[in-house]
Each structure stands twice: as C-alpha cells, then as structure tokens.
Amino acid sequence: EAQVTQNPRYLITVTGKKLTVTCSQNMNHEYMSWYRQDPGLGLRQIYYSMNVEVTDKGDVPEGYKVSRKEKRNFPLILESPSPNQTSLYFCASSLVRGLGEQYFGPGTRLTVT
Amino acid sequence: GENVEQHPSTLSVQEGDSAVIKCTYSDSASNYFPWYKQELGKRPQLIIDIRSNVGEKKDQRIAVTLNKTAKHFSLHITETQPEDSAVYFCAASSGIGNEKLTFGTGTRLTIIP
C-alpha cells in the first residue's frame, strides 16, 4: 500500500530535550516536505527536499533541522524544542516538486512543556 | 515570497445548496493551485487542482476557477452533502521550480442537514 508514515504520532516533551520525528514514504517520490499546522494559520512549510542530499528552507524553518540521506526518509529534528513549537506536524511527499498531489502522513501532535 | 489569502474562514450552508470559497495569491509566477480537504482528525487530501493555463476545471460536484489577471481562484461545491463538512485549504505553488507550496489559512465548511 502506497503511504507516508510518521512516528511518533503523539509526543509530549520538555523544553530543550532534543527530539526527532521520522517520516518515510514507499512511493519512490523525489520531493518531500514538512509542514506545521496551527489554528488560524493553516499549513506552513518548514523545510522541503527536492531529492537526496538536497534540502531547503520553507517559510518557518527557525528551530528545525532536516536531513535527506535516503530517498524514502526525511526526518525532522528539533535540537532544543520550545513551547512555541507545540503544533501538529505533517510530512508530505510528491512525485515531482510542488506540482501534483502531495501525499500527507497521518500527522504528529507535539506538545512542548 | 508567496502569500495566499483565503475567505471566508467559516461557512455554513444548507444541505443541497452551493458553497464557494475564494483565495487570492500574490506571486504572479505561481502556476499550480491545488485544493485540499481535511476532515476532523485526518490528514489533508487533494480534491482538485488547476494549472495556470486552464481557466476552469470540474470534477463531479466540485469545480475550481482561476483568474490569472486578478490573481484569484475559487472552489465551488454544488449540491452539498453532509460529508462535505470539513476544513478546505487552497494553495499556490511558487519558487523557481515550483518547489514551495504556500497554503491559505483554511475554511471550515459546515453543511446543515
């Protein structure tokens, strides 16, 4: 089954404790992206990757890191989480850049206390 | 960068009536405009998209229109049904290679039985 998976689905952590949210897709998509969703603000792009070893900043990259060492995986790293990073995070992938359907993962709800 | 504004933020319509959601974008280079539907607690899913060389696209009860001159596009849902209740997001694809997808802030559509 073609899918995008994220782990964990729910996470409660404390300020400053490094964490990683994993994202994996099995559709051989070149393009992957991370978004955060906050009430009233819609979906905002954090980072995207056009292919292996190619990543770039989206609209809200501060406080986040990403890596793309393999085509299927695109982890999101919060080196020192802060309460303003409490949000719902979605990973997405598509066959070609931002064109065409982006397939979203199930989301990760992160709470930073 | 691209800025996408979406209106209204909430919309209630009687079952069977039509619903219209409008978006404007700022980057004249944007050329791909998808609409995503997000049901409560679920991930966003593409429902329809349009490219800038097309003025209108229909898929059963859903249609999207694009006015490139005015830089706005709209989602039209006819003969609304209870299962149409959801949050709808418009988006515009920009960047040199359409690598960035900027979303609107969302419209919560409620269908009143």
PDB file of C-alpha atoms in Angstrom:
ATOM      1  CA  GLU A   1       0.000   0.000   0.000  1.00  0.00           C
ATOM      2  CA  ALA A   2       1.340   3.420  -1.028  1.00  0.00           C
ATOM      3  CA  GLN A   3       1.723   5.541   2.065  1.00  0.00           C
ATOM      4  CA  VAL A   4       3.571   8.125   4.096  1.00  0.00           C
ATOM      5  CA  THR A   5       4.242   7.170   7.695  1.00  0.00           C
ATOM      6  CA  GLN A   6       5.287   9.311  10.649  1.00  0.00           C
ATOM      7  CA  ASN A   7       6.499   8.409  14.107  1.00  0.00           C
ATOM      8  CA  PRO A   8       5.674   9.093  16.807  1.00  0.00           C
ATOM      9  CA  ARG A   9       2.049  10.091  16.337  1.00  0.00           C
ATOM     10  CA  TYR A  10       1.902  11.830  19.706  1.00  0.00           C
ATOM     11  CA  LEU A  11       4.722  13.245  21.789  1.00  0.00           C
ATOM     12  CA  ILE A  12       4.866  15.273  24.973  1.00  0.00           C
ATOM     13  CA  THR A  13       8.310  16.564  25.860  1.00  0.00           C
ATOM     14  CA  VAL A  14      10.042  19.254  27.867  1.00  0.00           C
ATOM     15  CA  THR A  15      11.808  22.393  26.739  1.00  0.00           C
ATOM     16  CA  GLY A  16      15.328  21.762  25.458  1.00  0.00           C
ATOM     17  CA  LYS A  17      15.159  17.981  25.089  1.00  0.00           C
ATOM     18  CA  LYS A  18      16.215  17.051  21.555  1.00  0.00           C
ATOM     19  CA  LEU A  19      13.743  15.044  19.546  1.00  0.00           C
ATOM     20  CA  THR A  20      13.337  13.567  16.079  1.00  0.00           C
ATOM     21  CA  VAL A  21      10.124  12.917  14.176  1.00  0.00           C
ATOM     22  CA  THR A  22      10.606  10.342  11.461  1.00  0.00           C
ATOM     23  CA  CYS A  23       8.925  10.358   8.060  1.00  0.00           C
ATOM     24  CA  SER A  24       9.057   7.601   5.492  1.00  0.00           C
ATOM     25  CA  GLN A  25       7.389   7.075   2.104  1.00  0.00           C
ATOM     26  CA  ASN A  26       7.258   3.971  -0.074  1.00  0.00           C
ATOM     27  CA  MET A  27       6.260   5.620  -3.361  1.00  0.00           C
ATOM     28  CA  ASN A  28       9.781   6.454  -4.595  1.00  0.00           C
ATOM     29  CA  HIS A  29       8.875  10.151  -4.509  1.00  0.00           C
ATOM     30  CA  GLU A  30      11.662  12.640  -5.026  1.00  0.00           C
ATOM     31  CA  TYR A  31      10.003  15.539  -3.231  1.00  0.00           C
ATOM     32  CA  MET A  32       9.308  15.561   0.494  1.00  0.00           C
ATOM     33  CA  SER A  33       8.237  18.348   2.800  1.00  0.00           C
ATOM     34  CA  TRP A  34       7.403  19.148   6.408  1.00  0.00           C
ATOM     35  CA  TYR A  35       4.517  21.376   7.487  1.00  0.00           C
ATOM     36  CA  ARG A  36       3.193  22.548  10.796  1.00  0.00           C
ATOM     37  CA  GLN A  37      -0.486  23.214  11.327  1.00  0.00           C
ATOM     38  CA  ASP A  38      -1.676  25.738  13.893  1.00  0.00           C
ATOM     39  CA  PRO A  39      -5.237  27.020  14.454  1.00  0.00           C
ATOM     40  CA  GLY A  40      -5.991  30.015  12.281  1.00  0.00           C
ATOM     41  CA  LEU A  41      -2.648  29.795  10.475  1.00  0.00           C
ATOM     42  CA  GLY A  42      -3.256  26.875   8.142  1.00  0.00           C
ATOM     43  CA  LEU A  43      -0.356  24.737   6.987  1.00  0.00           C
ATOM     44  CA  ARG A  44       3.045  26.373   6.932  1.00  0.00           C
ATOM     45  CA  GLN A  45       6.045  24.809   5.220  1.00  0.00           C
ATOM     46  CA  ILE A  46       9.064  24.214   7.434  1.00  0.00           C
ATOM     47  CA  TYR A  47      11.574  22.525   5.102  1.00  0.00           C
ATOM     48  CA  TYR A  48      11.440  20.687   1.827  1.00  0.00           C
ATOM     49  CA  SER A  49      13.696  18.348  -0.104  1.00  0.00           C
ATOM     50  CA  MET A  50      13.884  18.003  -3.861  1.00  0.00           C
ATOM     51  CA  ASN A  51      15.972  14.816  -3.686  1.00  0.00           C
ATOM     52  CA  VAL A  52      18.623  13.014  -1.671  1.00  0.00           C
ATOM     53  CA  GLU A  53      21.054  15.475  -0.045  1.00  0.00           C
ATOM     54  CA  VAL A  54      19.035  18.440  -1.402  1.00  0.00           C
ATOM     55  CA  THR A  55      17.089  20.370   1.232  1.00  0.00           C
ATOM     56  CA  ASP A  56      15.939  23.958   1.581  1.00  0.00           C
ATOM     57  CA  LYS A  57      14.064  26.209   3.952  1.00  0.00           C
ATOM     58  CA  GLY A  58      10.368  26.784   3.774  1.00  0.00           C
ATOM     59  CA  ASP A  59       8.523  29.673   5.395  1.00  0.00           C
ATOM     60  CA  VAL A  60       9.113  28.800   9.077  1.00  0.00           C
ATOM     61  CA  PRO A  61      12.460  26.948   9.394  1.00  0.00           C
ATOM     62  CA  GLU A  62      13.698  28.503  12.646  1.00  0.00           C
ATOM     63  CA  GLY A  63      14.339  25.916  15.347  1.00  0.00           C
ATOM     64  CA  TYR A  64      14.190  22.923  12.989  1.00  0.00           C
ATOM     65  CA  LYS A  65      16.669  20.793  11.082  1.00  0.00           C
ATOM     66  CA  VAL A  66      16.180  18.128   8.440  1.00  0.00           C
ATOM     67  CA  SER A  67      18.273  15.620   6.548  1.00  0.00           C
ATOM     68  CA  ARG A  68      17.711  13.521   3.439  1.00  0.00           C
ATOM     69  CA  LYS A  69      20.258  10.733   3.334  1.00  0.00           C
ATOM     70  CA  GLU A  70      17.913   8.259   1.692  1.00  0.00           C
ATOM     71  CA  LYS A  71      15.132   8.878  -0.790  1.00  0.00           C
ATOM     72  CA  ARG A  72      12.438   7.337   1.381  1.00  0.00           C
ATOM     73  CA  ASN A  73      13.233   9.073   4.688  1.00  0.00           C
ATOM     74  CA  PHE A  74      13.031  12.712   5.719  1.00  0.00           C
ATOM     75  CA  PRO A  75      13.353  13.160   9.498  1.00  0.00           C
ATOM     76  CA  LEU A  76      12.534  16.424  11.270  1.00  0.00           C
ATOM     77  CA  ILE A  77      14.869  17.315  14.128  1.00  0.00           C
ATOM     78  CA  LEU A  78      14.163  19.736  16.947  1.00  0.00           C
ATOM     79  CA  GLU A  79      17.506  20.229  18.683  1.00  0.00           C
ATOM     80  CA  SER A  80      16.167  22.376  21.532  1.00  0.00           C
ATOM     81  CA  PRO A  81      12.358  22.387  21.462  1.00  0.00           C
ATOM     82  CA  SER A  82      10.479  25.338  22.885  1.00  0.00           C
ATOM     83  CA  PRO A  83       6.784  25.730  23.802  1.00  0.00           C
ATOM     84  CA  ASN A  84       6.104  27.732  20.617  1.00  0.00           C
ATOM     85  CA  GLN A  85       6.890  24.583  18.643  1.00  0.00           C
ATOM     86  CA  THR A  86       3.834  22.879  20.125  1.00  0.00           C
ATOM     87  CA  SER A  87       1.889  22.044  16.987  1.00  0.00           C
ATOM     88  CA  LEU A  88       0.552  19.377  14.640  1.00  0.00           C
ATOM     89  CA  TYR A  89       3.240  18.328  12.174  1.00  0.00           C
ATOM     90  CA  PHE A  90       2.668  16.762   8.779  1.00  0.00           C
ATOM     91  CA  CYS A  91       5.164  15.187   6.439  1.00  0.00           C
ATOM     92  CA  ALA A  92       4.237  15.018   2.759  1.00  0.00           C
ATOM     93  CA  SER A  93       5.702  13.656  -0.445  1.00  0.00           C
ATOM     94  CA  SER A  94       5.019  14.066  -4.133  1.00  0.00           C
ATOM     95  CA  LEU A  95       6.412  12.675  -7.331  1.00  0.00           C
ATOM     96  CA  VAL A  96       7.568  15.990  -8.742  1.00  0.00           C
ATOM     97  CA  ARG A  97       8.390  19.103  -6.728  1.00  0.00           C
ATOM     98  CA  GLY A  98       5.338  21.059  -5.576  1.00  0.00           C
ATOM     99  CA  LEU A  99       3.344  20.063  -8.633  1.00  0.00           C
ATOM    100  CA  GLY A 100       0.869  17.250  -8.442  1.00  0.00           C
ATOM    101  CA  GLU A 101      -0.706  15.703  -5.397  1.00  0.00           C
ATOM    102  CA  GLN A 102       1.178  15.854  -2.133  1.00  0.00           C
ATOM    103  CA  TYR A 103       0.512  12.759  -0.045  1.00  0.00           C
ATOM    104  CA  PHE A 104       0.392  13.600   3.619  1.00  0.00           C
ATOM    105  CA  GLY A 105       1.369  11.452   6.539  1.00  0.00           C
ATOM    106  CA  PRO A 106      -1.041  10.941   9.464  1.00  0.00           C
ATOM    107  CA  GLY A 107       0.439  13.792  11.485  1.00  0.00           C
ATOM    108  CA  THR A 108       2.416  14.069  14.715  1.00  0.00           C
ATOM    109  CA  ARG A 109       0.957  16.043  17.580  1.00  0.00           C
ATOM    110  CA  LEU A 110       3.804  17.546  19.579  1.00  0.00           C
ATOM    111  CA  THR A 111       3.451  19.261  22.927  1.00  0.00           C
ATOM    112  CA  VAL A 112       6.452  21.030  24.459  1.00  0.00           C
ATOM    113  CA  THR A 113       6.074  21.999  28.113  1.00  0.00           C
TER     114      THR A 113
ATOM    115  CA  GLY B   1       7.587  35.081  -1.103  1.00  0.00           C
ATOM    116  CA  GLU B   2       4.124  33.910  -1.974  1.00  0.00           C
ATOM    117  CA  ASN B   3       1.167  34.990   0.172  1.00  0.00           C
ATOM    118  CA  VAL B   4      -2.199  33.236  -0.099  1.00  0.00           C
ATOM    119  CA  GLU B   5      -5.312  34.705   1.481  1.00  0.00           C
ATOM    120  CA  GLN B   6      -8.452  32.617   1.894  1.00  0.00           C
ATOM    121  CA  HIS B   7     -12.035  33.655   2.657  1.00  0.00           C
ATOM    122  CA  PRO B   8     -14.269  33.034   4.432  1.00  0.00           C
ATOM    123  CA  SER B   9     -12.738  31.369   7.473  1.00  0.00           C
ATOM    124  CA  THR B  10     -16.045  29.676   8.294  1.00  0.00           C
ATOM    125  CA  LEU B  11     -19.003  28.884   6.066  1.00  0.00           C
ATOM    126  CA  SER B  12     -22.310  27.226   6.836  1.00  0.00           C
ATOM    127  CA  VAL B  13     -24.703  26.192   4.074  1.00  0.00           C
ATOM    128  CA  GLN B  14     -27.901  24.199   3.909  1.00  0.00           C
ATOM    129  CA  GLU B  15     -27.594  20.715   2.519  1.00  0.00           C
ATOM    130  CA  GLY B  16     -28.186  20.822  -1.205  1.00  0.00           C
ATOM    131  CA  ASP B  17     -27.058  24.428  -1.594  1.00  0.00           C
ATOM    132  CA  SER B  18     -23.774  25.543  -3.154  1.00  0.00           C
ATOM    133  CA  ALA B  19     -20.631  26.656  -1.346  1.00  0.00           C
ATOM    134  CA  VAL B  20     -17.926  28.960  -2.677  1.00  0.00           C
ATOM    135  CA  ILE B  21     -14.502  29.529  -1.140  1.00  0.00           C
ATOM    136  CA  LYS B  22     -12.182  32.193  -2.527  1.00  0.00           C
ATOM    137  CA  CYS B  23      -8.411  32.635  -2.484  1.00  0.00           C
ATOM    138  CA  THR B  24      -6.034  35.292  -3.717  1.00  0.00           C
ATOM    139  CA  TYR B  25      -2.303  34.925  -4.295  1.00  0.00           C
ATOM    140  CA  SER B  26       0.497  37.430  -4.623  1.00  0.00           C
ATOM    141  CA  ASP B  27       3.204  35.805  -6.792  1.00  0.00           C
ATOM    142  CA  SER B  28       2.349  36.161 -10.474  1.00  0.00           C
ATOM    143  CA  ALA B  29       4.822  33.350 -11.222  1.00  0.00           C
ATOM    144  CA  SER B  30       2.686  30.788  -9.357  1.00  0.00           C
ATOM    145  CA  ASN B  31       1.198  28.335 -11.810  1.00  0.00           C
ATOM    146  CA  TYR B  32      -0.285  25.461  -9.834  1.00  0.00           C
ATOM    147  CA  PHE B  33      -3.253  25.779  -7.486  1.00  0.00           C
ATOM    148  CA  PRO B  34      -4.462  22.747  -5.525  1.00  0.00           C
ATOM    149  CA  TRP B  35      -7.310  22.441  -3.049  1.00  0.00           C
ATOM    150  CA  TYR B  36      -7.064  20.116  -0.068  1.00  0.00           C
ATOM    151  CA  LYS B  37      -9.822  18.804   2.175  1.00  0.00           C
ATOM    152  CA  GLN B  38      -9.131  17.922   5.789  1.00  0.00           C
ATOM    153  CA  GLU B  39     -11.759  16.057   7.736  1.00  0.00           C
ATOM    154  CA  LEU B  40     -11.690  16.243  11.514  1.00  0.00           C
ATOM    155  CA  GLY B  41      -8.653  14.419  12.892  1.00  0.00           C
ATOM    156  CA  LYS B  42      -7.485  13.322   9.449  1.00  0.00           C
ATOM    157  CA  ARG B  43      -4.687  14.299   7.101  1.00  0.00           C
ATOM    158  CA  PRO B  44      -5.220  16.784   4.228  1.00  0.00           C
ATOM    159  CA  GLN B  45      -6.134  15.171   0.925  1.00  0.00           C
ATOM    160  CA  LEU B  46      -6.148  16.665  -2.557  1.00  0.00           C
ATOM    161  CA  ILE B  47      -9.626  17.091  -4.015  1.00  0.00           C
ATOM    162  CA  ILE B  48      -8.941  19.119  -7.151  1.00  0.00           C
ATOM    163  CA  ASP B  49      -6.167  21.175  -8.702  1.00  0.00           C
ATOM    164  CA  ILE B  50      -5.724  23.559 -11.613  1.00  0.00           C
ATOM    165  CA  ARG B  51      -2.778  24.835 -13.591  1.00  0.00           C
ATOM    166  CA  SER B  52      -2.397  28.375 -14.827  1.00  0.00           C
ATOM    167  CA  ASN B  53      -3.020  27.508 -18.470  1.00  0.00           C
ATOM    168  CA  VAL B  54      -6.592  26.469 -17.619  1.00  0.00           C
ATOM    169  CA  GLY B  55      -9.420  28.756 -16.511  1.00  0.00           C
ATOM    170  CA  GLU B  56     -11.780  26.181 -15.058  1.00  0.00           C
ATOM    171  CA  LYS B  57     -11.783  22.527 -14.060  1.00  0.00           C
ATOM    172  CA  LYS B  58     -14.680  20.353 -12.901  1.00  0.00           C
ATOM    173  CA  ASP B  59     -14.905  17.004 -11.176  1.00  0.00           C
ATOM    174  CA  GLN B  60     -18.473  15.948 -10.484  1.00  0.00           C
ATOM    175  CA  ARG B  61     -19.822  18.356  -7.826  1.00  0.00           C
ATOM    176  CA  ILE B  62     -16.542  20.214  -7.406  1.00  0.00           C
ATOM    177  CA  ALA B  63     -15.134  22.914  -9.658  1.00  0.00           C
ATOM    178  CA  VAL B  64     -12.253  25.348  -9.470  1.00  0.00           C
ATOM    179  CA  THR B  65     -11.952  28.599 -11.406  1.00  0.00           C
ATOM    180  CA  LEU B  66      -8.812  30.646 -11.902  1.00  0.00           C
ATOM    181  CA  ASN B  67      -8.450  34.302 -12.849  1.00  0.00           C
ATOM    182  CA  LYS B  68      -4.746  34.886 -13.509  1.00  0.00           C
ATOM    183  CA  THR B  69      -5.177  38.584 -14.197  1.00  0.00           C
ATOM    184  CA  ALA B  70      -6.806  39.212 -10.845  1.00  0.00           C
ATOM    185  CA  LYS B  71      -4.689  36.538  -9.133  1.00  0.00           C
ATOM    186  CA  HIS B  72      -7.573  34.757  -7.525  1.00  0.00           C
ATOM    187  CA  PHE B  73      -9.070  31.296  -7.668  1.00  0.00           C
ATOM    188  CA  SER B  74     -12.190  29.766  -6.196  1.00  0.00           C
ATOM    189  CA  LEU B  75     -13.590  26.401  -5.153  1.00  0.00           C
ATOM    190  CA  HIS B  76     -17.234  25.696  -5.949  1.00  0.00           C
ATOM    191  CA  ILE B  77     -19.122  22.800  -4.398  1.00  0.00           C
ATOM    192  CA  THR B  78     -22.631  22.185  -5.710  1.00  0.00           C
ATOM    193  CA  GLU B  79     -25.422  20.083  -4.195  1.00  0.00           C
ATOM    194  CA  THR B  80     -23.609  19.974  -0.875  1.00  0.00           C
ATOM    195  CA  GLN B  81     -23.879  16.870   1.300  1.00  0.00           C
ATOM    196  CA  PRO B  82     -23.112  16.258   4.996  1.00  0.00           C
ATOM    197  CA  GLU B  83     -19.847  14.510   4.069  1.00  0.00           C
ATOM    198  CA  ASP B  84     -18.629  17.777   2.542  1.00  0.00           C
ATOM    199  CA  SER B  85     -18.272  19.170   6.079  1.00  0.00           C
ATOM    200  CA  ALA B  86     -14.519  19.668   6.591  1.00  0.00           C
ATOM    201  CA  VAL B  87     -11.766  22.262   6.500  1.00  0.00           C
ATOM    202  CA  TYR B  88     -10.711  23.241   2.996  1.00  0.00           C
ATOM    203  CA  PHE B  89      -7.299  24.693   2.157  1.00  0.00           C
ATOM    204  CA  CYS B  90      -6.271  26.414  -1.034  1.00  0.00           C
ATOM    205  CA  ALA B  91      -2.603  26.594  -2.007  1.00  0.00           C
ATOM    206  CA  ALA B  92      -0.324  28.099  -4.610  1.00  0.00           C
ATOM    207  CA  SER B  93       2.907  26.645  -5.888  1.00  0.00           C
ATOM    208  CA  SER B  94       5.819  29.006  -6.382  1.00  0.00           C
ATOM    209  CA  GLY B  95       9.601  29.026  -6.362  1.00  0.00           C
ATOM    210  CA  ILE B  96      11.932  28.600  -9.298  1.00  0.00           C
ATOM    211  CA  GLY B  97      10.866  25.006  -9.861  1.00  0.00           C
ATOM    212  CA  ASN B  98       7.520  25.072  -8.072  1.00  0.00           C
ATOM    213  CA  GLU B  99       9.257  23.658  -5.034  1.00  0.00           C
ATOM    214  CA  LYS B 100       7.310  25.676  -2.490  1.00  0.00           C
ATOM    215  CA  LEU B 101       3.628  25.213  -1.694  1.00  0.00           C
ATOM    216  CA  THR B 102       2.001  28.030   0.257  1.00  0.00           C
ATOM    217  CA  PHE B 103      -1.342  27.295   1.868  1.00  0.00           C
ATOM    218  CA  GLY B 104      -4.214  29.567   2.781  1.00  0.00           C
ATOM    219  CA  THR B 105      -5.442  29.648   6.358  1.00  0.00           C
ATOM    220  CA  GLY B 106      -8.380  27.333   5.714  1.00  0.00           C
ATOM    221  CA  THR B 107     -12.187  27.469   5.555  1.00  0.00           C
ATOM    222  CA  ARG B 108     -14.285  25.402   7.930  1.00  0.00           C
ATOM    223  CA  LEU B 109     -17.338  24.343   5.922  1.00  0.00           C
ATOM    224  CA  THR B 110     -20.369  23.068   7.799  1.00  0.00           C
ATOM    225  CA  ILE B 111     -23.292  21.530   5.940  1.00  0.00           C
ATOM    226  CA  ILE B 112     -26.562  21.954   7.812  1.00  0.00           C
ATOM    227  CA  PRO B 113     -28.917  18.970   7.297  1.00  0.00           C
TER     228      PRO B 113
END
